[in-house]
Tab-separated table of C-alpha atoms and ligand atoms in Angstrom:
chain	number	residue	atom	x	y	z
A	1	MET	CA	-34.515	-61.605	20.556
A	2	LYS	CA	-31.786	-58.957	20.490
A	3	GLN	CA	-31.365	-56.933	23.673
A	4	LYS	CA	-32.838	-53.482	23.104
A	5	LYS	CA	-31.756	-50.180	24.561
A	6	ARG	CA	-33.727	-49.812	27.749
A	7	PHE	CA	-36.344	-47.077	28.078
A	8	VAL	CA	-36.830	-45.623	31.560
A	9	ALA	CA	-39.319	-42.817	32.021
A	10	GLY	CA	-40.719	-40.872	34.933
A	11	ASN	CA	-44.367	-39.943	34.638
A	12	TRP	CA	-44.683	-37.131	37.158
A	13	LYS	CA	-48.481	-37.006	36.739
A	14	MET	CA	-49.911	-33.900	38.489
A	15	ASN	CA	-46.936	-33.350	40.776
A	16	GLY	CA	-44.098	-30.860	41.017
A	17	SER	CA	-43.421	-27.161	41.344
A	18	LEU	CA	-40.810	-24.858	39.833
A	19	SER	CA	-38.464	-25.415	42.748
A	20	GLN	CA	-39.112	-29.157	43.162
A	21	ASN	CA	-38.599	-29.738	39.440
A	22	ARG	CA	-35.358	-27.807	39.458
A	23	ASP	CA	-33.973	-29.703	42.444
A	24	LEU	CA	-35.009	-33.084	41.066
A	25	LEU	CA	-33.594	-32.430	37.596
A	26	ASN	CA	-30.345	-30.932	38.851
A	27	ALA	CA	-29.788	-34.080	40.879
A	28	LEU	CA	-30.713	-36.391	37.994
A	29	ILE	CA	-28.505	-34.588	35.486
A	30	GLU	CA	-25.536	-35.587	37.630
A	31	THR	CA	-26.561	-39.082	38.567
A	32	VAL	CA	-27.856	-40.414	35.250
A	33	LYS	CA	-25.401	-38.756	32.901
A	34	ASP	CA	-23.761	-42.078	32.060
A	35	ALA	CA	-26.964	-44.107	31.845
A	36	ASP	CA	-27.100	-46.626	29.001
A	37	SER	CA	-30.887	-46.318	28.874
A	38	ASP	CA	-33.053	-43.766	27.148
A	39	VAL	CA	-34.158	-41.652	30.110
A	40	VAL	CA	-37.257	-39.475	29.777
A	41	VAL	CA	-39.342	-37.359	32.139
A	42	PHE	CA	-42.995	-36.472	31.621
A	43	PRO	CA	-43.737	-33.304	33.635
A	44	PRO	CA	-47.130	-31.584	33.739
A	45	ALA	CA	-47.485	-29.572	30.515
A	46	ILE	CA	-47.182	-26.212	32.231
A	47	TYR	CA	-43.616	-27.073	33.292
A	48	ILE	CA	-42.377	-28.309	29.936
A	49	GLN	CA	-40.619	-25.089	29.081
A	50	GLN	CA	-38.824	-25.057	32.428
A	51	VAL	CA	-37.864	-28.723	32.190
A	52	ALA	CA	-36.766	-28.499	28.546
A	53	THR	CA	-34.570	-25.502	29.389
A	54	ILE	CA	-32.894	-27.250	32.326
A	55	LEU	CA	-32.370	-30.426	30.291
A	56	ASP	CA	-31.150	-28.717	27.137
A	57	GLY	CA	-28.214	-30.711	25.772
A	58	MET	CA	-28.475	-33.356	28.512
A	59	ASN	CA	-29.127	-37.055	28.044
A	60	ILE	CA	-32.542	-36.852	29.738
A	61	LYS	CA	-35.357	-36.168	27.293
A	62	VAL	CA	-38.713	-34.508	27.835
A	63	GLY	CA	-42.145	-35.848	27.074
A	64	VAL	CA	-45.706	-34.700	27.566
A	65	GLN	CA	-48.405	-36.647	29.405
A	66	ASN	CA	-51.218	-36.024	26.929
A	67	ILE	CA	-52.068	-34.113	23.762
A	68	SER	CA	-55.124	-33.319	21.703
A	69	PHE	CA	-55.543	-35.054	18.354
A	70	GLU	CA	-56.913	-31.793	16.981
A	71	ALA	CA	-54.459	-29.433	15.305
A	72	LYS	CA	-55.792	-26.134	16.686
A	73	GLY	CA	-58.917	-24.170	17.447
A	74	ALA	CA	-61.713	-24.011	19.992
A	75	PHE	CA	-60.692	-26.840	22.351
A	76	THR	CA	-60.465	-25.180	25.744
A	77	GLY	CA	-57.854	-26.656	28.033
A	78	GLU	CA	-56.178	-28.780	25.371
A	79	ILE	CA	-52.698	-28.562	23.920
A	80	SER	CA	-51.701	-29.569	20.425
A	81	LEU	CA	-48.852	-31.565	19.061
A	82	SER	CA	-47.272	-28.604	17.290
A	83	MET	CA	-47.234	-26.768	20.629
A	84	VAL	CA	-45.334	-29.494	22.421
A	85	LYS	CA	-43.032	-29.825	19.428
A	86	ASP	CA	-42.263	-26.130	19.791
A	87	PHE	CA	-40.810	-26.880	23.221
A	88	GLY	CA	-38.667	-29.780	22.134
A	89	CYS	CA	-40.720	-32.699	23.453
A	90	ASP	CA	-39.678	-35.970	21.864
A	91	TYR	CA	-42.085	-38.369	23.548
A	92	ILE	CA	-45.852	-38.351	23.962
A	93	LEU	CA	-47.670	-40.492	26.479
A	94	ILE	CA	-50.897	-41.813	25.003
A	95	GLY	CA	-53.799	-43.625	26.608
A	96	HIS	CA	-52.566	-43.723	30.180
A	97	SER	CA	-55.130	-45.607	32.260
A	98	GLU	CA	-55.813	-42.460	34.288
A	99	ARG	CA	-56.762	-40.689	31.051
A	100	ARG	CA	-58.902	-43.634	30.016
A	101	THR	CA	-60.713	-44.125	33.319
A	102	LEU	CA	-60.893	-40.602	34.776
A	103	TYR	CA	-61.310	-38.629	31.550
A	104	GLY	CA	-63.153	-41.068	29.343
A	105	GLU	CA	-60.455	-41.466	26.714
A	106	THR	CA	-61.527	-44.212	24.318
A	107	ASP	CA	-59.573	-46.602	22.124
A	108	ALA	CA	-60.668	-44.454	19.172
A	109	ASP	CA	-59.177	-41.337	20.830
A	110	VAL	CA	-55.978	-43.246	21.487
A	111	ALA	CA	-55.744	-44.213	17.813
A	112	LYS	CA	-56.283	-40.611	16.693
A	113	LYS	CA	-53.624	-39.330	19.081
A	114	MET	CA	-51.182	-41.991	17.979
A	115	LYS	CA	-51.792	-41.005	14.369
A	116	VAL	CA	-50.880	-37.347	14.870
A	117	VAL	CA	-47.829	-38.202	16.974
A	118	VAL	CA	-46.482	-40.603	14.373
A	119	ALA	CA	-47.198	-38.154	11.543
A	120	ALA	CA	-45.132	-35.531	13.392
A	121	GLY	CA	-42.200	-37.925	13.740
A	122	LEU	CA	-42.321	-38.013	17.542
A	123	THR	CA	-42.270	-41.139	19.682
A	124	PRO	CA	-45.563	-42.380	21.106
A	125	VAL	CA	-45.505	-44.175	24.432
A	126	ILE	CA	-48.818	-45.978	24.345
A	127	CYS	CA	-50.201	-47.430	27.558
A	128	VAL	CA	-52.250	-50.605	27.853
A	129	GLY	CA	-53.357	-52.626	30.835
A	130	GLU	CA	-56.172	-54.497	32.503
A	131	THR	CA	-58.148	-53.763	35.666
A	132	LEU	CA	-58.114	-56.104	38.647
A	133	GLU	CA	-61.577	-57.362	37.770
A	134	GLU	CA	-60.480	-58.142	34.221
A	135	ARG	CA	-57.386	-59.996	35.468
A	136	GLU	CA	-59.352	-61.993	38.003
A	137	SER	CA	-61.869	-63.046	35.404
A	138	GLY	CA	-59.111	-64.241	33.079
A	139	LYS	CA	-59.566	-61.465	30.534
A	140	THR	CA	-56.095	-59.881	30.653
A	141	GLU	CA	-55.003	-61.002	27.191
A	142	ASP	CA	-58.354	-60.148	25.593
A	143	VAL	CA	-58.211	-56.627	27.016
A	144	ILE	CA	-54.613	-56.002	25.940
A	145	LYS	CA	-55.282	-57.401	22.493
A	146	ALA	CA	-58.373	-55.227	22.056
A	147	GLN	CA	-56.477	-52.104	23.150
A	148	LEU	CA	-53.716	-52.794	20.635
A	149	THR	CA	-55.748	-54.020	17.709
A	150	SER	CA	-58.203	-51.137	17.920
A	151	VAL	CA	-55.253	-48.842	17.170
A	152	ILE	CA	-53.630	-51.106	14.584
A	153	ASP	CA	-56.890	-51.621	12.712
A	154	GLU	CA	-57.490	-47.887	12.629
A	155	ILE	CA	-54.050	-46.565	11.645
A	156	GLY	CA	-51.966	-49.610	10.685
A	157	ILE	CA	-49.120	-51.546	12.270
A	158	GLU	CA	-46.567	-49.152	10.741
A	159	ALA	CA	-47.539	-46.658	13.432
A	160	PHE	CA	-45.801	-48.889	15.980
A	161	LYS	CA	-42.441	-48.878	14.209
A	162	ASN	CA	-40.956	-46.259	16.503
A	163	ALA	CA	-43.352	-46.729	19.422
A	164	VAL	CA	-42.829	-47.710	23.017
A	165	ILE	CA	-45.630	-49.751	24.590
A	166	ALA	CA	-46.113	-49.447	28.338
A	167	TYR	CA	-47.854	-52.364	29.986
A	168	GLU	CA	-49.431	-50.865	33.077
A	169	PRO	CA	-51.850	-53.145	34.899
A	170	VAL	CA	-54.350	-50.731	36.424
A	171	TRP	CA	-54.351	-52.621	39.740
A	172	ALA	CA	-50.603	-52.081	40.110
A	173	ILE	CA	-50.616	-48.318	39.552
A	174	GLY	CA	-49.962	-46.313	42.696
A	175	THR	CA	-50.976	-49.254	44.856
A	176	GLY	CA	-47.568	-50.551	45.870
A	177	LYS	CA	-48.725	-53.845	44.383
A	178	THR	CA	-46.446	-54.782	41.497
A	179	ALA	CA	-47.115	-57.466	38.941
A	180	THR	CA	-44.603	-60.233	39.582
A	181	PRO	CA	-41.768	-60.255	37.056
A	182	GLU	CA	-43.283	-63.480	35.662
A	183	GLU	CA	-46.753	-61.953	35.287
A	184	ALA	CA	-45.353	-58.874	33.568
A	185	ASP	CA	-43.031	-60.881	31.327
A	186	GLN	CA	-45.908	-63.077	30.220
A	187	VAL	CA	-48.029	-60.092	29.154
A	188	HIS	CA	-45.037	-58.457	27.416
A	189	GLU	CA	-44.510	-61.630	25.436
A	190	PHE	CA	-48.190	-61.649	24.553
A	191	ILE	CA	-47.909	-58.040	23.328
A	192	HIS	CA	-45.050	-59.056	21.035
A	193	CYS	CA	-47.070	-62.012	19.734
A	194	THR	CA	-50.022	-59.745	19.037
A	195	LEU	CA	-47.834	-57.377	16.994
A	196	LYS	CA	-46.066	-60.270	15.282
A	197	ALA	CA	-49.339	-61.415	13.790
A	198	TYR	CA	-49.250	-58.141	11.817
A	199	ASP	CA	-45.530	-57.621	11.253
A	200	ASP	CA	-42.529	-59.605	12.508
A	201	LYS	CA	-39.991	-56.859	12.158
A	202	ILE	CA	-42.048	-54.204	13.871
A	203	SER	CA	-42.739	-56.541	16.753
A	204	ASP	CA	-38.983	-56.987	17.190
A	205	LEU	CA	-38.328	-53.233	17.124
A	206	VAL	CA	-40.940	-52.179	19.664
A	207	ARG	CA	-39.852	-51.788	23.249
A	208	VAL	CA	-42.369	-52.984	25.804
A	209	VAL	CA	-41.842	-51.421	29.210
A	210	TYR	CA	-43.557	-52.177	32.500
A	211	GLY	CA	-45.313	-49.653	34.744
A	212	GLY	CA	-47.043	-50.103	38.076
A	213	SER	CA	-45.336	-49.511	41.429
A	214	VAL	CA	-41.818	-49.891	40.016
A	215	ASN	CA	-39.263	-48.826	42.595
A	216	ALA	CA	-35.588	-49.138	43.467
A	217	SER	CA	-36.168	-52.440	45.250
A	218	ASN	CA	-38.144	-54.342	42.637
A	219	VAL	CA	-36.549	-52.998	39.459
A	220	ASP	CA	-33.742	-55.543	39.185
A	221	SER	CA	-36.069	-58.539	39.235
A	222	LEU	CA	-38.323	-56.918	36.623
A	223	PHE	CA	-35.438	-55.983	34.326
A	224	ALA	CA	-34.028	-59.496	34.599
A	225	LYS	CA	-36.921	-60.702	32.436
A	226	GLU	CA	-36.315	-61.152	28.738
A	227	ASN	CA	-39.362	-59.256	27.531
A	228	ILE	CA	-39.164	-56.249	29.865
A	229	ASP	CA	-37.379	-53.447	28.031
A	230	GLY	CA	-37.643	-50.744	30.664
A	231	ALA	CA	-40.061	-49.016	32.998
A	232	LEU	CA	-42.627	-46.252	33.160
A	233	VAL	CA	-42.367	-45.020	36.724
A	234	GLY	CA	-44.890	-42.908	38.603
A	235	GLY	CA	-44.386	-42.246	42.322
A	236	ALA	CA	-40.767	-43.363	42.472
A	237	SER	CA	-39.794	-40.947	39.693
A	238	LEU	CA	-40.447	-37.939	41.953
A	239	GLU	CA	-37.439	-38.652	44.068
A	240	ALA	CA	-33.910	-38.511	42.627
A	241	GLU	CA	-32.288	-41.401	44.448
A	242	GLY	CA	-34.941	-43.979	43.595
A	243	PHE	CA	-35.357	-42.888	39.996
A	244	THR	CA	-31.583	-42.897	39.515
A	245	LYS	CA	-31.394	-46.473	40.708
A	246	ILE	CA	-34.065	-47.459	38.204
A	247	ALA	CA	-32.417	-45.535	35.363
A	248	LEU	CA	-29.055	-47.153	36.057
A	249	ALA	CA	-30.350	-50.679	36.791
B	1	13P	P1	-46.758	-45.788	39.971
B	1	13P	O1	-45.296	-46.092	39.662
B	1	13P	O2	-46.907	-44.671	40.952
B	1	13P	O3	-47.490	-47.030	40.336
B	1	13P	O4	-47.399	-45.252	38.607
B	1	13P	C1	-47.238	-45.975	37.455
B	1	13P	C2	-47.735	-45.181	36.313
B	1	13P	O5	-48.933	-44.982	36.172
B	1	13P	C3	-46.757	-44.614	35.381
B	1	13P	O6	-47.373	-44.094	34.259
């Protein structure tokens, strides 16, 4: 398979402040300006305007961690796709395991969100991954397949044409416990096979990135694997030196 442009993103989750964001971004603007990868940050929604302003014209893009699939109206606390588009967001994170487990987001919600993102011409970064219990009972592939096919069956494989898929094993998120490069590579290959059953070309286009305790020390061994096209980084993206190393790896 042809080597794809790497995708490296920092999911800040519910972290940051006006001054921390400014310091982090000012450092990153300098250090990653020659990165060959697509570099994206996902700040909390309230900071998108600040982040988009600082990054205007830079090679680091802005994404949002979640959106509503509704267009507008009485949905207290939600933000719509047209709102994030207004602020120049290019990427939308969909179905992060924290959204699924803590906020009850279902596969059907994920499909609806993916549909509106694709219709708006933005790039969905859709997250899939198994829990420890599912892995230990040998259900990893079944879970990943169900998460993907529930979306494909609802809105079609075409929706994945411009998508990034993040494989984030739930047990590796924020735990310091990374999937081994072999374990991750195996699941990434399985994700490609699952898409291939629907459409060869789309499977080849999609970048599958790994997330779960990626840091400056383990990134090289992960990126050495054929099927790992980048990383979705949580904790290590909050600190310029570590995130730079990952973005430049
Ligand atoms: P950590 O890198 O902190 O494990 O988080 C991964 C993640 O959930 C990124 O979306």
